[in-house]
């Protein structure tokens, strides 16, 4: 064999071996070790934690050390939290690629939950924008607990007086995703025809209302049992996906926000105007390439067609939370709440979320 073929074969073998090792490392799930014991003099709080990846039986409800705020942090006594699909993705460490950030083999951080609303209990000495007693909401790891600490300049803002703690806790991840999908990725404009696929879920119920607040003509796609609810939050039209397929009627949209990913890109293209934009928010489940296939195909497809196909990776930002607080204060956005669970039943709440048929948001009552 010529030298250059030997080198090429060597590189291929090396690449295949590296990919196999990476796949083994990413998919390895360690056993749950023994629970750490808190020093007896530490102040404790109730929380839901996980020490290994898996189904909801890896969740533990018990006492852990109560956090104390650093100089630039706020200590929040949590009244309510809310559930997002992100929580069970973390719980399962799935898709495996996310373990590069959350921990190989086992989670680096045992805390669960992100969205919270509650009351400031204490602030660090450098904090000027919050004080004890303020009612706040935001997003930070560790929201399925009685307390959390968060830097004062991160995703935490004052709760408008006209919304409840449950409504405020419903907002952070879902509403920020809807806002960033419509405004940043979709470049939404007044008068545009916007279709929201998955209009009855956590992100969808916010997307319908936020799109209306931008002056768009909104069509929501949901199942029969949710048609009235989606109309009641402001959708101009509703397509019942049990009866009709939005990619097969003659309507064309300027913007499609897709939380479901159940139609091909070419089918979605048929439902788009020539200058239209399609934003991938959610899609297939799976440990390996399943969830990545939509974005990969969109990246490959987009350069060859006139329409734009883009993917959202939402970021929790204080300025966007403030915009959402203003929208709630003005009565333009009202969170839709499906069910409440106590902190001790987070496992049940996550199972319900994983079933994929939540109607708005799932709330965890903590206080
Ligand atoms: N890219 C990002 O940054 C980002 C951010 C947030 C969320 N996400 C992802 O976005 C997706 C949605 O999140 P979510 O919080 O809205 O989830 P969710 O609350 O669990 O949404 C479930 C909703 O999807 C609806 N649905 C199921 N099948 C449908 C179909 N074939 N057509 C239309 N609607 C259908 C269900 O309605 P029925 O009960 O009527 O079927 C249910 O109301 C998830 O995959 C999540 O991981 C991504």
Coordinates of C-alpha atoms and ligand atoms in Angstrom, one line a residue:
X1 CA 0.0 0.0 0.0
X2 CA 1.3 3.5 -0.9
X3 CA 2.3 5.7 2.0
X4 CA -0.4 8.2 1.5
X5 CA -3.1 5.5 1.6
X6 CA -1.5 4.1 4.8
X7 CA -1.7 7.6 6.4
X8 CA -5.3 8.1 5.3
X9 CA -6.2 4.7 6.7
X10 CA -4.4 5.5 9.9
X11 CA -6.3 8.8 10.3
X12 CA -9.7 7.0 9.6
X13 CA -8.9 4.3 12.3
X14 CA -7.9 7.0 14.7
X15 CA -11.1 9.1 14.1
X16 CA -13.3 6.0 14.4
X17 CA -11.6 5.0 17.7
X18 CA -11.9 8.6 19.0
X19 CA -15.6 8.8 18.2
X20 CA -16.2 5.3 19.8
X21 CA -14.3 6.4 23.0
X22 CA -16.2 9.7 23.1
X23 CA -19.5 7.8 22.6
X24 CA -18.7 5.4 25.4
X25 CA -17.6 8.2 27.7
X26 CA -20.8 10.3 27.0
X27 CA -23.2 7.4 27.4
X28 CA -21.6 5.9 30.5
X29 CA -24.0 6.3 33.5
X30 CA -22.5 5.9 37.0
X31 CA -24.3 4.3 39.9
X32 CA -25.8 6.6 42.5
X33 CA -23.2 7.0 45.3
X34 CA -24.1 7.4 49.0
X35 CA -25.9 10.6 49.9
X36 CA -23.6 13.3 51.3
X37 CA -24.3 14.1 55.0
X38 CA -24.6 17.8 56.0
X39 CA -22.6 18.9 59.0
X40 CA -24.9 18.9 62.0
X41 CA -24.4 22.6 62.7
X42 CA -25.4 23.6 59.1
X43 CA -28.8 25.2 58.5
X44 CA -30.8 23.0 56.2
X45 CA -33.7 23.3 53.7
X46 CA -35.9 20.9 51.8
X47 CA -34.9 20.3 48.2
X48 CA -35.1 17.8 45.3
X49 CA -31.7 16.5 44.2
X50 CA -30.3 13.9 41.9
X51 CA -26.9 12.2 42.2
X52 CA -27.0 10.0 39.0
X53 CA -28.7 10.2 35.6
X54 CA -31.9 8.2 35.0
X55 CA -35.7 8.2 35.2
X56 CA -37.6 9.9 38.0
X57 CA -36.6 7.3 40.5
X58 CA -33.2 9.0 40.7
X59 CA -34.8 12.1 42.3
X60 CA -34.4 12.4 46.1
X61 CA -36.6 14.7 48.3
X62 CA -34.8 15.6 51.5
X63 CA -32.7 18.1 53.5
X64 CA -29.6 19.8 52.1
X65 CA -27.5 22.7 53.3
X66 CA -29.3 26.1 52.9
X67 CA -27.2 28.4 50.7
X68 CA -25.9 31.8 52.0
X69 CA -25.5 34.7 49.6
X70 CA -22.1 36.0 48.6
X71 CA -21.5 39.8 48.4
X72 CA -23.1 40.1 45.0
X73 CA -25.9 37.6 45.5
X74 CA -29.5 37.5 46.5
X75 CA -31.0 34.8 48.8
X76 CA -34.6 34.0 47.6
X77 CA -37.1 32.1 49.7
X78 CA -38.9 30.3 46.9
X79 CA -42.7 30.3 46.9
X80 CA -43.2 28.5 43.6
X81 CA -41.2 26.9 40.8
X82 CA -42.2 25.6 37.4
X83 CA -41.3 22.6 35.3
X84 CA -39.7 22.7 31.8
X85 CA -38.6 19.8 29.5
X86 CA -35.1 21.0 30.3
X87 CA -35.5 19.6 33.8
X88 CA -36.0 16.0 32.7
X89 CA -33.3 16.4 30.0
X90 CA -30.9 17.2 32.9
X91 CA -32.3 14.4 35.0
X92 CA -31.7 11.8 32.3
X93 CA -28.5 13.5 31.0
X94 CA -30.1 13.2 27.6
X95 CA -29.2 13.8 24.8
X96 CA -25.8 12.6 25.9
X97 CA -24.0 15.5 24.3
X98 CA -25.3 17.7 27.1
X99 CA -23.3 15.7 29.6
X100 CA -20.3 17.7 28.4
X101 CA -21.8 20.5 30.3
X102 CA -23.8 18.8 33.1
X103 CA -21.2 16.1 34.0
X104 CA -19.8 12.9 32.5
X105 CA -21.1 9.7 34.1
X106 CA -23.1 11.6 36.8
X107 CA -24.3 15.2 37.3
X108 CA -21.8 17.7 38.6
X109 CA -24.5 19.7 40.3
X110 CA -27.2 17.7 42.3
X111 CA -29.7 20.6 42.3
X112 CA -32.8 20.5 40.1
X113 CA -35.2 23.0 38.7
X114 CA -34.6 26.5 37.1
X115 CA -37.8 28.7 37.1
X116 CA -38.7 30.3 40.4
X117 CA -40.7 33.0 42.1
X118 CA -40.4 34.1 45.7
X119 CA -39.4 36.7 48.2
X120 CA -35.9 38.1 48.8
X121 CA -34.8 37.0 52.3
X122 CA -31.3 38.5 52.4
X123 CA -28.8 40.3 50.0
X124 CA -25.0 40.4 49.9
X125 CA -23.3 43.7 50.9
X126 CA -22.7 44.8 47.2
X127 CA -26.3 44.3 46.1
X128 CA -28.2 47.6 45.4
X129 CA -31.0 46.6 43.1
X130 CA -32.9 44.2 45.5
X131 CA -33.7 44.3 49.2
X132 CA -35.2 41.8 51.7
X133 CA -39.0 41.6 51.2
X134 CA -38.9 42.2 47.4
X135 CA -41.1 39.8 45.5
X136 CA -39.1 38.5 42.5
X137 CA -39.0 35.8 39.9
X138 CA -36.3 34.4 37.6
X139 CA -34.2 31.4 36.5
X140 CA -31.3 29.7 38.3
X141 CA -30.2 26.1 38.9
X142 CA -31.7 24.7 42.1
X143 CA -35.3 26.0 42.0
X144 CA -36.8 22.8 43.3
X145 CA -35.9 23.9 46.8
X146 CA -36.9 26.2 49.6
X147 CA -34.1 28.7 48.9
X148 CA -31.6 29.6 46.2
X149 CA -28.9 32.2 45.7
X150 CA -28.5 34.1 42.5
X151 CA -26.1 37.0 41.5
X152 CA -28.2 40.2 41.5
X153 CA -27.3 41.0 37.9
X154 CA -28.4 37.6 36.4
X155 CA -31.9 36.3 35.5
X156 CA -33.9 37.8 38.4
X157 CA -36.4 40.7 38.3
X158 CA -39.2 42.2 40.4
X159 CA -42.5 40.4 40.2
X160 CA -45.4 42.6 38.9
X161 CA -48.0 43.1 41.7
X162 CA -50.8 41.9 39.4
X163 CA -49.5 38.4 38.9
X164 CA -49.3 35.6 41.5
X165 CA -46.1 33.7 42.5
X166 CA -47.4 30.7 40.5
X167 CA -47.9 32.8 37.3
X168 CA -44.5 34.5 37.7
X169 CA -42.7 31.1 38.2
X170 CA -44.3 29.9 34.9
X171 CA -42.5 32.6 32.9
X172 CA -38.7 32.4 32.8
X173 CA -37.6 29.6 30.4
X174 CA -40.8 29.2 28.4
X175 CA -41.6 32.9 27.9
X176 CA -38.0 33.9 27.2
X177 CA -37.8 31.1 24.6
X178 CA -41.0 32.4 23.0
X179 CA -39.8 36.0 23.0
X180 CA -36.3 35.2 21.6
X181 CA -37.8 32.8 19.0
X182 CA -40.2 35.5 17.7
X183 CA -38.1 38.6 18.1
X184 CA -34.5 37.6 17.7
X185 CA -34.7 34.5 15.4
X186 CA -38.0 35.3 13.7
X187 CA -37.6 39.1 13.4
X188 CA -41.4 39.3 13.9
X189 CA -43.2 42.4 12.5
X190 CA -46.7 43.8 13.0
X191 CA -49.2 42.5 10.4
X192 CA -47.2 39.3 9.7
X193 CA -48.9 35.9 9.6
X194 CA -47.3 33.8 12.3
X195 CA -47.9 30.1 12.9
X196 CA -47.2 28.5 16.3
X197 CA -46.9 24.7 16.2
X198 CA -47.4 23.4 19.7
X199 CA -49.5 26.4 20.7
X200 CA -51.0 24.8 23.9
X201 CA -47.7 23.9 25.6
X202 CA -45.4 25.9 27.9
X203 CA -43.6 27.8 25.2
X204 CA -46.6 27.9 22.8
X205 CA -49.0 29.6 25.2
X206 CA -46.5 32.4 25.7
X207 CA -45.6 32.5 21.9
X208 CA -49.3 33.1 21.0
X209 CA -49.6 36.0 23.4
X210 CA -46.3 37.6 22.7
X211 CA -46.8 37.3 18.9
X212 CA -50.2 39.1 19.4
X213 CA -48.4 41.8 21.4
X214 CA -46.2 42.4 18.4
X215 CA -49.3 42.9 16.3
X216 CA -49.1 39.7 14.3
X217 CA -52.0 37.6 12.9
X218 CA -51.5 34.4 14.9
X219 CA -52.5 30.8 14.0
X220 CA -52.0 28.2 16.7
X221 CA -51.7 24.5 16.1
X222 CA -53.0 22.2 18.9
X223 CA -55.2 19.2 19.5
X224 CA -59.0 19.3 19.7
X225 CA -59.2 19.5 23.5
X226 CA -57.0 22.7 23.5
X227 CA -58.7 24.6 20.6
X228 CA -60.9 26.8 23.0
X229 CA -57.9 27.5 25.3
X230 CA -55.7 28.6 22.4
X231 CA -58.4 30.9 21.1
X232 CA -59.0 32.3 24.6
X233 CA -55.4 33.5 24.9
X234 CA -55.7 35.5 21.6
X235 CA -55.0 33.3 18.6
X236 CA -56.8 34.6 15.6
X237 CA -57.1 31.1 14.1
X238 CA -56.6 27.6 15.3
X239 CA -55.7 24.4 13.4
X240 CA -56.6 21.2 15.2
X241 CA -53.7 18.8 14.3
X242 CA -56.0 15.8 14.9
X243 CA -58.1 17.0 11.9
X244 CA -55.9 19.1 9.7
X245 CA -52.2 19.3 8.6
X246 CA -51.0 22.9 8.4
X247 CA -48.4 22.0 5.8
X248 CA -51.2 20.6 3.5
X249 CA -53.6 23.5 3.3
X250 CA -53.1 26.5 1.0
X251 CA -52.1 29.0 3.8
X252 CA -48.6 30.5 3.8
X253 CA -47.0 32.2 6.8
X254 CA -44.2 34.8 7.2
X255 CA -43.0 33.0 10.4
X256 CA -43.4 29.5 11.8
X257 CA -42.3 28.8 15.4
X258 CA -42.1 25.1 15.8
X259 CA -42.0 23.4 19.2
X260 CA -42.9 20.0 17.9
X261 CA -40.8 19.3 14.7
X262 CA -43.3 16.7 13.4
X263 CA -43.1 17.9 9.7
X264 CA -40.2 17.8 7.3
X265 CA -38.4 21.0 6.3
X266 CA -39.8 20.8 2.8
X267 CA -43.3 20.4 4.1
X268 CA -42.8 23.4 6.3
X269 CA -41.4 25.3 3.3
X270 CA -44.7 24.7 1.5
X271 CA -46.4 26.6 4.3
X272 CA -44.1 29.5 4.2
X273 CA -44.1 32.7 2.1
X274 CA -41.1 33.2 -0.2
X275 CA -39.3 35.4 2.4
X276 CA -40.5 33.4 5.4
X277 CA -38.6 32.2 8.4
X278 CA -38.9 28.9 10.2
X279 CA -37.6 28.7 13.8
X280 CA -36.8 25.3 15.4
X281 CA -37.5 25.4 19.1
X282 CA -38.2 21.8 20.0
X283 CA -38.2 18.5 18.1
X284 CA -37.4 14.8 18.3
X285 CA -36.4 13.1 21.6
X286 CA -33.5 10.7 21.8
X287 CA -30.1 10.1 23.4
X288 CA -27.9 10.4 20.3
X289 CA -28.5 12.3 17.0
X290 CA -32.3 12.5 17.1
X291 CA -32.7 15.9 18.7
X292 CA -29.8 17.3 16.6
X293 CA -31.1 16.1 13.3
X294 CA -33.6 19.0 12.9
X295 CA -31.0 21.7 13.4
X296 CA -28.4 19.9 11.3
X297 CA -30.8 19.4 8.4
X298 CA -31.9 23.1 8.7
X299 CA -28.3 24.3 8.5
X300 CA -27.7 22.2 5.4
X301 CA -31.1 23.1 3.8
X302 CA -31.1 26.8 4.4
X303 CA -28.4 27.9 1.9
X304 CA -30.3 26.3 -1.0
X305 CA -33.7 27.9 -0.5
X306 CA -35.0 31.5 -0.3
X307 CA -36.7 31.0 3.1
X308 CA -34.6 31.0 6.3
X309 CA -34.4 28.0 8.6
X310 CA -32.9 28.7 12.0
X311 CA -32.6 27.2 15.4
X312 CA -33.2 28.8 18.8
X313 CA -30.9 28.3 21.8
X314 CA -32.7 30.4 24.4
X315 CA -30.6 32.3 27.0
X316 CA -32.0 33.4 30.4
X317 CA -31.4 37.2 30.5
X318 CA -32.4 39.8 33.0
X319 CA -33.4 42.4 30.4
X320 CA -35.8 39.9 28.6
X321 CA -37.3 39.0 32.0
X322 CA -38.0 42.7 32.6
X323 CA -39.7 42.9 29.2
X324 CA -41.9 39.9 30.1
X325 CA -42.7 41.5 33.5
X326 CA -43.9 44.7 31.7
X327 CA -46.0 42.6 29.3
X328 CA -47.7 40.9 32.3
X329 CA -48.1 44.2 34.1
X330 CA -49.8 45.6 31.0
X331 CA -52.1 42.6 30.8
X332 CA -50.7 41.5 27.4
X333 CA -49.4 38.2 28.7
X334 CA -51.1 36.0 31.3
X335 CA -49.4 32.7 32.0
X336 CA -51.5 29.6 31.4
X337 CA -51.3 27.2 34.3
X338 CA -52.1 23.5 33.9
X339 CA -51.4 21.7 37.2
X340 CA -49.9 22.3 40.7
X341 CA -47.7 19.7 42.5
X342 CA -46.1 20.0 46.0
X343 CA -42.3 20.0 46.2
X344 CA -42.4 16.4 47.4
X345 CA -44.1 15.3 44.1
X346 CA -41.6 16.8 41.7
X347 CA -41.0 13.3 40.3
X348 CA -44.7 13.0 39.4
X349 CA -44.7 16.5 37.8
X350 CA -41.7 15.6 35.6
X351 CA -43.4 12.4 34.5
X352 CA -46.4 14.4 33.5
X353 CA -44.2 16.8 31.6
X354 CA -42.3 14.0 29.9
X355 CA -45.6 12.7 28.5
X356 CA -45.6 15.8 26.3
X357 CA -49.2 16.9 26.7
X358 CA -49.0 19.7 29.3
X359 CA -51.6 22.5 28.8
X360 CA -49.5 25.6 29.6
X361 CA -47.2 25.3 32.6
X362 CA -46.8 22.9 35.5
X363 CA -46.3 24.5 38.9
X364 CA -44.4 23.3 42.0
X365 CA -45.7 24.8 45.2
X366 CA -43.0 25.2 47.7
X367 CA -44.0 27.6 50.4
Ligands
LIG1 N1 -34.4 25.6 21.8 C1 -34.6 26.1 23.0 O1 -33.9 26.9 23.5 C2 -35.8 25.6 23.8 C3 -36.3 26.3 24.9 C4 -37.4 25.9 25.5 C5 -38.0 24.7 25.1 N2 -37.5 24.0 24.1 C6 -38.1 22.7 23.6 O2 -39.4 23.1 23.0 C7 -40.3 22.0 23.1 C8 -41.6 22.6 23.8 O3 -41.4 23.0 25.1 P1 -42.6 23.3 26.0 O4 -42.1 23.7 27.3 O5 -43.6 24.1 25.3 O6 -43.1 21.8 26.2 P2 -44.5 21.3 26.7 O7 -45.1 22.3 27.6 O8 -44.3 19.9 27.2 O9 -45.4 21.2 25.4 C9 -46.3 20.2 25.2 C10 -47.3 20.6 24.2 O10 -47.0 20.1 22.9 C11 -48.2 19.9 22.2 N3 -48.1 18.9 21.1 C12 -47.8 17.6 21.2 N4 -47.8 17.0 20.0 C13 -48.2 18.0 19.1 C14 -48.4 18.1 17.7 N5 -48.2 17.0 16.9 N6 -48.8 19.2 17.1 C15 -49.0 20.3 17.9 N7 -48.8 20.4 19.2 C16 -48.4 19.2 19.8 C17 -49.1 19.3 23.3 O11 -50.5 19.5 23.0 P3 -51.5 18.3 23.0 O12 -51.6 17.8 24.4 O13 -52.8 18.9 22.5 O14 -51.0 17.3 22.0 C18 -48.7 20.1 24.5 O15 -49.6 21.2 24.8 C19 -39.6 21.0 24.0 O16 -39.0 20.0 23.1 C20 -38.5 21.7 24.7 O17 -37.4 20.9 25.0 C21 -36.4 24.4 23.4

